[in-house]
């Protein structure tokens, strides 16, 4: 899944709110962990991942032929 918000919606908490709702639902589906990737300079994406309780686990070039930062969350990590 991916999403993008219009610039006028930035800073309103929509991404964090939607992400928390989605993660809470995902963890009712017998899923043990969720990963997120973000471009290194996308500070807003990194901030959302951290607010969601996700932890940085490294970098990868596995997706989209890009260097991406990887975050992970498990049910016990939810805020």
PDB file of N, CA, C and O in Angstrom:
ATOM      1  N   UNK A   1       0.842  -1.159   0.000  1.00  0.00           N
ATOM      2  CA  UNK A   1       0.000   0.000   0.000  1.00  0.00           C
ATOM      3  C   UNK A   1       0.897   1.234   0.000  1.00  0.00           C
ATOM      4  O   UNK A   1       1.962   1.242   0.576  1.00  0.00           O
ATOM      5  N   UNK A   2       0.423   2.246  -0.615  1.00  0.00           N
ATOM      6  CA  UNK A   2       1.112   3.525  -0.594  1.00  0.00           C
ATOM      7  C   UNK A   2       0.076   4.625  -0.555  1.00  0.00           C
ATOM      8  O   UNK A   2      -1.081   4.413  -0.928  1.00  0.00           O
ATOM      9  N   UNK A   3       0.470   5.774  -0.074  1.00  0.00           N
ATOM     10  CA  UNK A   3      -0.445   6.907  -0.117  1.00  0.00           C
ATOM     11  C   UNK A   3       0.342   8.185  -0.251  1.00  0.00           C
ATOM     12  O   UNK A   3       1.533   8.231   0.009  1.00  0.00           O
ATOM     13  N   UNK A   4      -0.358   9.201  -0.661  1.00  0.00           N
ATOM     14  CA  UNK A   4       0.233  10.528  -0.788  1.00  0.00           C
ATOM     15  C   UNK A   4      -0.848  11.539  -0.450  1.00  0.00           C
ATOM     16  O   UNK A   4      -1.988  11.414  -0.910  1.00  0.00           O
ATOM     17  N   UNK A   5      -0.490  12.521   0.341  1.00  0.00           N
ATOM     18  CA  UNK A   5      -1.436  13.568   0.715  1.00  0.00           C
ATOM     19  C   UNK A   5      -1.120  14.855  -0.038  1.00  0.00           C
ATOM     20  O   UNK A   5       0.048  15.157  -0.300  1.00  0.00           O
ATOM     21  N   UNK A   6      -2.145  15.606  -0.334  1.00  0.00           N
ATOM     22  CA  UNK A   6      -1.959  16.918  -0.943  1.00  0.00           C
ATOM     23  C   UNK A   6      -1.231  17.817   0.057  1.00  0.00           C
ATOM     24  O   UNK A   6      -1.469  17.716   1.271  1.00  0.00           O
ATOM     25  N   UNK A   7      -0.355  18.679  -0.405  1.00  0.00           N
ATOM     26  CA  UNK A   7       0.408  19.533   0.512  1.00  0.00           C
ATOM     27  C   UNK A   7      -0.454  20.308   1.510  1.00  0.00           C
ATOM     28  O   UNK A   7      -0.039  20.499   2.660  1.00  0.00           O
ATOM     29  N   UNK A   8      -1.652  20.701   1.117  1.00  0.00           N
ATOM     30  CA  UNK A   8      -2.494  21.454   2.059  1.00  0.00           C
ATOM     31  C   UNK A   8      -2.995  20.582   3.214  1.00  0.00           C
ATOM     32  O   UNK A   8      -3.462  21.098   4.228  1.00  0.00           O
ATOM     33  N   UNK A   9      -2.860  19.259   3.103  1.00  0.00           N
ATOM     34  CA  UNK A   9      -3.263  18.348   4.178  1.00  0.00           C
ATOM     35  C   UNK A   9      -2.091  17.978   5.092  1.00  0.00           C
ATOM     36  O   UNK A   9      -2.294  17.362   6.130  1.00  0.00           O
ATOM     37  N   UNK A  10      -0.875  18.361   4.699  1.00  0.00           N
ATOM     38  CA  UNK A  10       0.298  18.030   5.507  1.00  0.00           C
ATOM     39  C   UNK A  10       0.211  18.688   6.874  1.00  0.00           C
ATOM     40  O   UNK A  10      -0.298  19.799   7.027  1.00  0.00           O
ATOM     41  N   UNK A  11       0.721  18.001   7.865  1.00  0.00           N
ATOM     42  CA  UNK A  11       0.791  18.566   9.208  1.00  0.00           C
ATOM     43  C   UNK A  11      -0.508  18.506   9.986  1.00  0.00           C
ATOM     44  O   UNK A  11      -0.583  19.038  11.092  1.00  0.00           O
ATOM     45  N   UNK A  12      -1.520  17.854   9.439  1.00  0.00           N
ATOM     46  CA  UNK A  12      -2.822  17.777  10.108  1.00  0.00           C
ATOM     47  C   UNK A  12      -2.997  16.467  10.892  1.00  0.00           C
ATOM     48  O   UNK A  12      -4.008  16.283  11.551  1.00  0.00           O
ATOM     49  N   UNK A  13      -2.056  15.551  10.772  1.00  0.00           N
ATOM     50  CA  UNK A  13      -2.140  14.282  11.486  1.00  0.00           C
ATOM     51  C   UNK A  13      -2.909  13.195  10.762  1.00  0.00           C
ATOM     52  O   UNK A  13      -3.111  12.106  11.302  1.00  0.00           O
ATOM     53  N   UNK A  14      -3.315  13.450   9.517  1.00  0.00           N
ATOM     54  CA  UNK A  14      -4.121  12.466   8.781  1.00  0.00           C
ATOM     55  C   UNK A  14      -3.355  11.167   8.521  1.00  0.00           C
ATOM     56  O   UNK A  14      -3.911  10.077   8.671  1.00  0.00           O
ATOM     57  N   UNK A  15      -2.103  11.265   8.124  1.00  0.00           N
ATOM     58  CA  UNK A  15      -1.326  10.058   7.811  1.00  0.00           C
ATOM     59  C   UNK A  15      -1.127   9.206   9.064  1.00  0.00           C
ATOM     60  O   UNK A  15      -1.263   7.982   9.019  1.00  0.00           O
ATOM     61  N   UNK A  16      -0.823   9.848  10.170  1.00  0.00           N
ATOM     62  CA  UNK A  16      -0.629   9.105  11.418  1.00  0.00           C
ATOM     63  C   UNK A  16      -1.933   8.466  11.874  1.00  0.00           C
ATOM     64  O   UNK A  16      -1.967   7.285  12.249  1.00  0.00           O
ATOM     65  N   UNK A  17      -3.011   9.211  11.830  1.00  0.00           N
ATOM     66  CA  UNK A  17      -4.311   8.678  12.252  1.00  0.00           C
ATOM     67  C   UNK A  17      -4.723   7.485  11.380  1.00  0.00           C
ATOM     68  O   UNK A  17      -5.122   6.429  11.886  1.00  0.00           O
ATOM     69  N   UNK A  18      -4.602   7.631  10.077  1.00  0.00           N
ATOM     70  CA  UNK A  18      -4.969   6.538   9.169  1.00  0.00           C
ATOM     71  C   UNK A  18      -4.038   5.349   9.362  1.00  0.00           C
ATOM     72  O   UNK A  18      -4.477   4.187   9.360  1.00  0.00           O
ATOM     73  N   UNK A  19      -2.758   5.614   9.540  1.00  0.00           N
ATOM     74  CA  UNK A  19      -1.794   4.545   9.742  1.00  0.00           C
ATOM     75  C   UNK A  19      -2.071   3.740  11.002  1.00  0.00           C
ATOM     76  O   UNK A  19      -1.994   2.508  10.999  1.00  0.00           O
ATOM     77  N   UNK A  20      -2.411   4.421  12.094  1.00  0.00           N
ATOM     78  CA  UNK A  20      -2.722   3.721  13.341  1.00  0.00           C
ATOM     79  C   UNK A  20      -3.964   2.845  13.200  1.00  0.00           C
ATOM     80  O   UNK A  20      -3.990   1.703  13.665  1.00  0.00           O
ATOM     81  N   UNK A  21      -4.977   3.378  12.554  1.00  0.00           N
ATOM     82  CA  UNK A  21      -6.194   2.593  12.342  1.00  0.00           C
ATOM     83  C   UNK A  21      -5.888   1.360  11.508  1.00  0.00           C
ATOM     84  O   UNK A  21      -6.320   0.250  11.836  1.00  0.00           O
ATOM     85  N   UNK A  22      -5.128   1.541  10.448  1.00  0.00           N
ATOM     86  CA  UNK A  22      -4.777   0.419   9.587  1.00  0.00           C
ATOM     87  C   UNK A  22      -3.934  -0.617  10.333  1.00  0.00           C
ATOM     88  O   UNK A  22      -4.199  -1.819  10.256  1.00  0.00           O
ATOM     89  N   UNK A  23      -2.936  -0.157  11.076  1.00  0.00           N
ATOM     90  CA  UNK A  23      -2.086  -1.102  11.810  1.00  0.00           C
ATOM     91  C   UNK A  23      -2.879  -1.877  12.855  1.00  0.00           C
ATOM     92  O   UNK A  23      -2.689  -3.085  13.020  1.00  0.00           O
ATOM     93  N   UNK A  24      -3.771  -1.200  13.568  1.00  0.00           N
ATOM     94  CA  UNK A  24      -4.587  -1.907  14.573  1.00  0.00           C
ATOM     95  C   UNK A  24      -5.422  -2.993  13.909  1.00  0.00           C
ATOM     96  O   UNK A  24      -5.566  -4.081  14.446  1.00  0.00           O
ATOM     97  N   UNK A  25      -5.964  -2.700  12.739  1.00  0.00           N
ATOM     98  CA  UNK A  25      -6.746  -3.709  12.019  1.00  0.00           C
ATOM     99  C   UNK A  25      -5.843  -4.838  11.521  1.00  0.00           C
ATOM    100  O   UNK A  25      -6.173  -6.010  11.672  1.00  0.00           O
ATOM    101  N   UNK A  26      -4.707  -4.488  10.929  1.00  0.00           N
ATOM    102  CA  UNK A  26      -3.789  -5.490  10.384  1.00  0.00           C
ATOM    103  C   UNK A  26      -3.411  -6.513  11.451  1.00  0.00           C
ATOM    104  O   UNK A  26      -3.388  -7.708  11.194  1.00  0.00           O
ATOM    105  N   UNK A  27      -3.160  -6.035  12.669  1.00  0.00           N
ATOM    106  CA  UNK A  27      -2.718  -6.949  13.711  1.00  0.00           C
ATOM    107  C   UNK A  27      -3.851  -7.797  14.280  1.00  0.00           C
ATOM    108  O   UNK A  27      -3.612  -8.662  15.110  1.00  0.00           O
ATOM    109  N   UNK A  28      -5.080  -7.606  13.811  1.00  0.00           N
ATOM    110  CA  UNK A  28      -6.173  -8.531  14.149  1.00  0.00           C
ATOM    111  C   UNK A  28      -6.274  -9.641  13.112  1.00  0.00           C
ATOM    112  O   UNK A  28      -7.095 -10.544  13.249  1.00  0.00           O
ATOM    113  N   UNK A  29      -5.446  -9.584  12.072  1.00  0.00           N
ATOM    114  CA  UNK A  29      -5.500 -10.525  10.956  1.00  0.00           C
ATOM    115  C   UNK A  29      -4.385 -11.576  11.016  1.00  0.00           C
ATOM    116  O   UNK A  29      -3.999 -12.128   9.997  1.00  0.00           O
ATOM    117  N   UNK A  30      -3.858 -11.832  12.200  1.00  0.00           N
ATOM    118  CA  UNK A  30      -2.811 -12.836  12.387  1.00  0.00           C
ATOM    119  C   UNK A  30      -1.538 -12.495  11.604  1.00  0.00           C
ATOM    120  O   UNK A  30      -0.854 -13.371  11.080  1.00  0.00           O
ATOM    121  N   UNK A  31      -1.233 -11.207  11.516  1.00  0.00           N
ATOM    122  CA  UNK A  31      -0.002 -10.724  10.890  1.00  0.00           C
ATOM    123  C   UNK A  31       0.935 -10.312  12.018  1.00  0.00           C
ATOM    124  O   UNK A  31       0.523  -9.625  12.954  1.00  0.00           O
ATOM    125  N   UNK A  32       2.179 -10.737  11.942  1.00  0.00           N
ATOM    126  CA  UNK A  32       3.115 -10.545  13.041  1.00  0.00           C
ATOM    127  C   UNK A  32       3.953  -9.276  12.953  1.00  0.00           C
ATOM    128  O   UNK A  32       4.458  -8.793  13.964  1.00  0.00           O
ATOM    129  N   UNK A  33       4.136  -8.743  11.748  1.00  0.00           N
ATOM    130  CA  UNK A  33       4.915  -7.520  11.606  1.00  0.00           C
ATOM    131  C   UNK A  33       4.579  -6.841  10.284  1.00  0.00           C
ATOM    132  O   UNK A  33       4.130  -7.480   9.337  1.00  0.00           O
ATOM    133  N   UNK A  34       4.803  -5.537  10.258  1.00  0.00           N
ATOM    134  CA  UNK A  34       4.544  -4.722   9.067  1.00  0.00           C
ATOM    135  C   UNK A  34       5.797  -3.893   8.803  1.00  0.00           C
ATOM    136  O   UNK A  34       6.417  -3.365   9.735  1.00  0.00           O
ATOM    137  N   UNK A  35       6.145  -3.779   7.538  1.00  0.00           N
ATOM    138  CA  UNK A  35       7.300  -2.985   7.137  1.00  0.00           C
ATOM    139  C   UNK A  35       6.834  -1.781   6.323  1.00  0.00           C
ATOM    140  O   UNK A  35       5.831  -1.849   5.617  1.00  0.00           O
ATOM    141  N   UNK A  36       7.598  -0.714   6.425  1.00  0.00           N
ATOM    142  CA  UNK A  36       7.365   0.485   5.617  1.00  0.00           C
ATOM    143  C   UNK A  36       8.701   0.900   5.023  1.00  0.00           C
ATOM    144  O   UNK A  36       9.752   0.695   5.638  1.00  0.00           O
ATOM    145  N   UNK A  37       8.663   1.472   3.840  1.00  0.00           N
ATOM    146  CA  UNK A  37       9.867   2.006   3.219  1.00  0.00           C
ATOM    147  C   UNK A  37       9.637   3.472   2.860  1.00  0.00           C
ATOM    148  O   UNK A  37       8.518   3.883   2.563  1.00  0.00           O
ATOM    149  N   UNK A  38      10.716   4.243   2.935  1.00  0.00           N
ATOM    150  CA  UNK A  38      10.634   5.668   2.606  1.00  0.00           C
ATOM    151  C   UNK A  38      11.952   6.107   1.990  1.00  0.00           C
ATOM    152  O   UNK A  38      13.017   5.580   2.323  1.00  0.00           O
ATOM    153  N   UNK A  39      11.868   7.045   1.105  1.00  0.00           N
ATOM    154  CA  UNK A  39      13.086   7.606   0.524  1.00  0.00           C
ATOM    155  C   UNK A  39      13.874   8.316   1.624  1.00  0.00           C
ATOM    156  O   UNK A  39      13.284   8.925   2.528  1.00  0.00           O
ATOM    157  N   UNK A  40      15.200   8.263   1.543  1.00  0.00           N
ATOM    158  CA  UNK A  40      16.028   8.825   2.610  1.00  0.00           C
ATOM    159  C   UNK A  40      15.743  10.290   2.954  1.00  0.00           C
ATOM    160  O   UNK A  40      15.806  10.669   4.120  1.00  0.00           O
ATOM    161  N   UNK A  41      15.410  11.104   1.978  1.00  0.00           N
ATOM    162  CA  UNK A  41      15.200  12.533   2.244  1.00  0.00           C
ATOM    163  C   UNK A  41      13.742  12.890   2.550  1.00  0.00           C
ATOM    164  O   UNK A  41      13.424  14.061   2.732  1.00  0.00           O
ATOM    165  N   UNK A  42      12.864  11.891   2.633  1.00  0.00           N
ATOM    166  CA  UNK A  42      11.455  12.159   2.898  1.00  0.00           C
ATOM    167  C   UNK A  42      11.235  12.230   4.411  1.00  0.00           C
ATOM    168  O   UNK A  42      10.748  11.305   5.048  1.00  0.00           O
ATOM    169  N   UNK A  43      11.608  13.364   4.989  1.00  0.00           N
ATOM    170  CA  UNK A  43      11.544  13.550   6.437  1.00  0.00           C
ATOM    171  C   UNK A  43      10.139  13.360   6.996  1.00  0.00           C
ATOM    172  O   UNK A  43       9.970  12.848   8.098  1.00  0.00           O
ATOM    173  N   UNK A  44       9.132  13.762   6.248  1.00  0.00           N
ATOM    174  CA  UNK A  44       7.755  13.608   6.722  1.00  0.00           C
ATOM    175  C   UNK A  44       7.374  12.130   6.844  1.00  0.00           C
ATOM    176  O   UNK A  44       6.727  11.732   7.798  1.00  0.00           O
ATOM    177  N   UNK A  45       7.786  11.325   5.884  1.00  0.00           N
ATOM    178  CA  UNK A  45       7.485   9.889   5.949  1.00  0.00           C
ATOM    179  C   UNK A  45       8.193   9.241   7.130  1.00  0.00           C
ATOM    180  O   UNK A  45       7.614   8.405   7.830  1.00  0.00           O
ATOM    181  N   UNK A  46       9.433   9.643   7.366  1.00  0.00           N
ATOM    182  CA  UNK A  46      10.173   9.093   8.511  1.00  0.00           C
ATOM    183  C   UNK A  46       9.493   9.488   9.818  1.00  0.00           C
ATOM    184  O   UNK A  46       9.377   8.663  10.733  1.00  0.00           O
ATOM    185  N   UNK A  47       9.028  10.712   9.894  1.00  0.00           N
ATOM    186  CA  UNK A  47       8.360  11.178  11.116  1.00  0.00           C
ATOM    187  C   UNK A  47       7.062  10.405  11.363  1.00  0.00           C
ATOM    188  O   UNK A  47       6.763  10.035  12.501  1.00  0.00           O
ATOM    189  N   UNK A  48       6.297  10.156  10.307  1.00  0.00           N
ATOM    190  CA  UNK A  48       5.054   9.388  10.464  1.00  0.00           C
ATOM    191  C   UNK A  48       5.372   7.977  10.932  1.00  0.00           C
ATOM    192  O   UNK A  48       4.745   7.464  11.861  1.00  0.00           O
ATOM    193  N   UNK A  49       6.347   7.340  10.321  1.00  0.00           N
ATOM    194  CA  UNK A  49       6.722   5.982  10.732  1.00  0.00           C
ATOM    195  C   UNK A  49       7.073   5.951  12.224  1.00  0.00           C
ATOM    196  O   UNK A  49       6.623   5.063  12.954  1.00  0.00           O
ATOM    197  N   UNK A  50       7.834   6.921  12.670  1.00  0.00           N
ATOM    198  CA  UNK A  50       8.216   6.970  14.083  1.00  0.00           C
ATOM    199  C   UNK A  50       7.017   7.226  14.986  1.00  0.00           C
ATOM    200  O   UNK A  50       6.895   6.616  16.053  1.00  0.00           O
ATOM    201  N   UNK A  51       6.117   8.111  14.568  1.00  0.00           N
ATOM    202  CA  UNK A  51       4.911   8.370  15.381  1.00  0.00           C
ATOM    203  C   UNK A  51       4.027   7.131  15.467  1.00  0.00           C
ATOM    204  O   UNK A  51       3.305   6.946  16.447  1.00  0.00           O
ATOM    205  N   UNK A  52       4.074   6.295  14.445  1.00  0.00           N
ATOM    206  CA  UNK A  52       3.295   5.049  14.450  1.00  0.00           C
ATOM    207  C   UNK A  52       3.916   3.987  15.350  1.00  0.00           C
ATOM    208  O   UNK A  52       3.329   2.934  15.560  1.00  0.00           O
ATOM    209  N   UNK A  53       5.109   4.260  15.857  1.00  0.00           N
ATOM    210  CA  UNK A  53       5.793   3.287  16.700  1.00  0.00           C
ATOM    211  C   UNK A  53       6.724   2.375  15.926  1.00  0.00           C
ATOM    212  O   UNK A  53       7.253   1.415  16.471  1.00  0.00           O
ATOM    213  N   UNK A  54       6.933   2.698  14.653  1.00  0.00           N
ATOM    214  CA  UNK A  54       7.806   1.876  13.827  1.00  0.00           C
ATOM    215  C   UNK A  54       9.259   2.178  14.184  1.00  0.00           C
ATOM    216  O   UNK A  54       9.598   3.286  14.582  1.00  0.00           O
ATOM    217  N   UNK A  55      10.095   1.159  14.010  1.00  0.00           N
ATOM    218  CA  UNK A  55      11.516   1.296  14.307  1.00  0.00           C
ATOM    219  C   UNK A  55      12.323   1.105  13.033  1.00  0.00           C
ATOM    220  O   UNK A  55      12.044   0.214  12.238  1.00  0.00           O
ATOM    221  N   UNK A  56      13.350   1.942  12.891  1.00  0.00           N
ATOM    222  CA  UNK A  56      14.232   1.860  11.730  1.00  0.00           C
ATOM    223  C   UNK A  56      15.028   0.577  11.814  1.00  0.00           C
ATOM    224  O   UNK A  56      15.586   0.252  12.864  1.00  0.00           O
ATOM    225  N   UNK A  57      15.077  -0.181  10.708  1.00  0.00           N
ATOM    226  CA  UNK A  57      15.817  -1.442  10.709  1.00  0.00           C
ATOM    227  C   UNK A  57      16.923  -1.485   9.657  1.00  0.00           C
ATOM    228  O   UNK A  57      17.683  -2.440   9.632  1.00  0.00           O
ATOM    229  N   UNK A  58      17.011  -0.498   8.804  1.00  0.00           N
ATOM    230  CA  UNK A  58      18.092  -0.482   7.834  1.00  0.00           C
ATOM    231  C   UNK A  58      17.702   0.130   6.507  1.00  0.00           C
ATOM    232  O   UNK A  58      16.713   0.849   6.409  1.00  0.00           O
ATOM    233  N   UNK A  59      18.518  -0.174   5.518  1.00  0.00           N
ATOM    234  CA  UNK A  59      18.307   0.344   4.167  1.00  0.00           C
ATOM    235  C   UNK A  59      18.183  -0.821   3.199  1.00  0.00           C
ATOM    236  O   UNK A  59      18.700  -1.910   3.461  1.00  0.00           O
ATOM    237  N   UNK A  60      17.534  -0.573   2.072  1.00  0.00           N
ATOM    238  CA  UNK A  60      17.398  -1.600   1.047  1.00  0.00           C
ATOM    239  C   UNK A  60      17.316  -0.960  -0.325  1.00  0.00           C
ATOM    240  O   UNK A  60      16.931   0.198  -0.456  1.00  0.00           O
ATOM    241  N   UNK A  61      17.690  -1.745  -1.318  1.00  0.00           N
ATOM    242  CA  UNK A  61      17.476  -1.358  -2.715  1.00  0.00           C
ATOM    243  C   UNK A  61      16.564  -2.385  -3.376  1.00  0.00           C
ATOM    244  O   UNK A  61      16.446  -2.432  -4.592  1.00  0.00           O
ATOM    245  N   UNK A  62      15.913  -3.189  -2.561  1.00  0.00           N
ATOM    246  CA  UNK A  62      15.085  -4.299  -3.044  1.00  0.00           C
ATOM    247  C   UNK A  62      13.818  -3.830  -3.764  1.00  0.00           C
ATOM    248  O   UNK A  62      13.299  -4.535  -4.620  1.00  0.00           O
ATOM    249  N   UNK A  63      13.305  -2.673  -3.420  1.00  0.00           N
ATOM    250  CA  UNK A  63      12.033  -2.215  -3.969  1.00  0.00           C
ATOM    251  C   UNK A  63      12.224  -1.013  -4.885  1.00  0.00           C
ATOM    252  O   UNK A  63      12.919  -0.065  -4.534  1.00  0.00           O
ATOM    253  N   UNK A  64      11.590  -1.055  -6.028  1.00  0.00           N
ATOM    254  CA  UNK A  64      11.512   0.083  -6.950  1.00  0.00           C
ATOM    255  C   UNK A  64      12.867   0.552  -7.477  1.00  0.00           C
ATOM    256  O   UNK A  64      12.989   1.668  -7.964  1.00  0.00           O
ATOM    257  N   UNK A  65      13.920  -0.248  -7.314  1.00  0.00           N
ATOM    258  CA  UNK A  65      15.265   0.142  -7.742  1.00  0.00           C
ATOM    259  C   UNK A  65      15.724   1.449  -7.110  1.00  0.00           C
ATOM    260  O   UNK A  65      16.417   2.257  -7.728  1.00  0.00           O
ATOM    261  N   UNK A  66      15.311   1.675  -5.862  1.00  0.00           N
ATOM    262  CA  UNK A  66      15.683   2.888  -5.128  1.00  0.00           C
ATOM    263  C   UNK A  66      16.366   2.506  -3.823  1.00  0.00           C
ATOM    264  O   UNK A  66      16.106   1.443  -3.262  1.00  0.00           O
ATOM    265  N   UNK A  67      17.203   3.389  -3.317  1.00  0.00           N
ATOM    266  CA  UNK A  67      17.742   3.234  -1.977  1.00  0.00           C
ATOM    267  C   UNK A  67      16.664   3.727  -1.005  1.00  0.00           C
ATOM    268  O   UNK A  67      16.267   4.892  -1.059  1.00  0.00           O
ATOM    269  N   UNK A  68      16.170   2.851  -0.151  1.00  0.00           N
ATOM    270  CA  UNK A  68      15.068   3.195   0.742  1.00  0.00           C
ATOM    271  C   UNK A  68      15.399   2.854   2.191  1.00  0.00           C
ATOM    272  O   UNK A  68      16.134   1.903   2.460  1.00  0.00           O
ATOM    273  N   UNK A  69      14.838   3.632   3.087  1.00  0.00           N
ATOM    274  CA  UNK A  69      14.939   3.372   4.516  1.00  0.00           C
ATOM    275  C   UNK A  69      13.796   2.430   4.907  1.00  0.00           C
ATOM    276  O   UNK A  69      12.666   2.616   4.454  1.00  0.00           O
ATOM    277  N   UNK A  70      14.082   1.445   5.749  1.00  0.00           N
ATOM    278  CA  UNK A  70      13.093   0.440   6.122  1.00  0.00           C
ATOM    279  C   UNK A  70      12.742   0.592   7.600  1.00  0.00           C
ATOM    280  O   UNK A  70      13.626   0.712   8.457  1.00  0.00           O
ATOM    281  N   UNK A  71      11.441   0.565   7.875  1.00  0.00           N
ATOM    282  CA  UNK A  71      10.916   0.603   9.241  1.00  0.00           C
ATOM    283  C   UNK A  71      10.064  -0.639   9.467  1.00  0.00           C
ATOM    284  O   UNK A  71       9.468  -1.167   8.535  1.00  0.00           O
ATOM    285  N   UNK A  72       9.984  -1.073  10.739  1.00  0.00           N
ATOM    286  CA  UNK A  72       9.185  -2.262  11.071  1.00  0.00           C
ATOM    287  C   UNK A  72       8.403  -1.973  12.349  1.00  0.00           C
ATOM    288  O   UNK A  72       8.855  -1.248  13.235  1.00  0.00           O
ATOM    289  N   UNK A  73       7.234  -2.605  12.433  1.00  0.00           N
ATOM    290  CA  UNK A  73       6.443  -2.547  13.663  1.00  0.00           C
ATOM    291  C   UNK A  73       5.834  -3.915  13.918  1.00  0.00           C
ATOM    292  O   UNK A  73       5.484  -4.648  12.976  1.00  0.00           O
ATOM    293  N   UNK A  74       5.733  -4.251  15.188  1.00  0.00           N
ATOM    294  CA  UNK A  74       5.081  -5.464  15.650  1.00  0.00           C
ATOM    295  C   UNK A  74       3.975  -5.053  16.601  1.00  0.00           C
ATOM    296  O   UNK A  74       3.994  -3.931  17.113  1.00  0.00           O
ATOM    297  N   UNK A  75       3.017  -5.919  16.863  1.00  0.00           N
ATOM    298  CA  UNK A  75       1.871  -5.522  17.696  1.00  0.00           C
ATOM    299  C   UNK A  75       2.269  -4.879  19.031  1.00  0.00           C
ATOM    300  O   UNK A  75       1.664  -3.881  19.450  1.00  0.00           O
ATOM    301  N   UNK A  76       3.281  -5.387  19.688  1.00  0.00           N
ATOM    302  CA  UNK A  76       3.692  -4.833  20.984  1.00  0.00           C
ATOM    303  C   UNK A  76       4.262  -3.423  20.879  1.00  0.00           C
ATOM    304  O   UNK A  76       4.344  -2.721  21.884  1.00  0.00           O
ATOM    305  N   UNK A  77       4.619  -2.994  19.675  1.00  0.00           N
ATOM    306  CA  UNK A  77       5.206  -1.671  19.470  1.00  0.00           C
ATOM    307  C   UNK A  77       4.177  -0.565  19.266  1.00  0.00           C
ATOM    308  O   UNK A  77       4.520   0.615  19.248  1.00  0.00           O
ATOM    309  N   UNK A  78       2.906  -0.942  19.079  1.00  0.00           N
ATOM    310  CA  UNK A  78       1.873   0.073  18.817  1.00  0.00           C
ATOM    311  C   UNK A  78       1.778   1.059  19.974  1.00  0.00           C
ATOM    312  O   UNK A  78       1.797   0.650  21.142  1.00  0.00           O
ATOM    313  N   UNK A  79       1.668   2.343  19.644  1.00  0.00           N
ATOM    314  CA  UNK A  79       1.526   3.344  20.721  1.00  0.00           C
ATOM    315  C   UNK A  79       0.161   3.270  21.387  1.00  0.00           C
ATOM    316  O   UNK A  79      -0.776   2.744  20.867  1.00  0.00           O
TER     317      UNK A  79
END
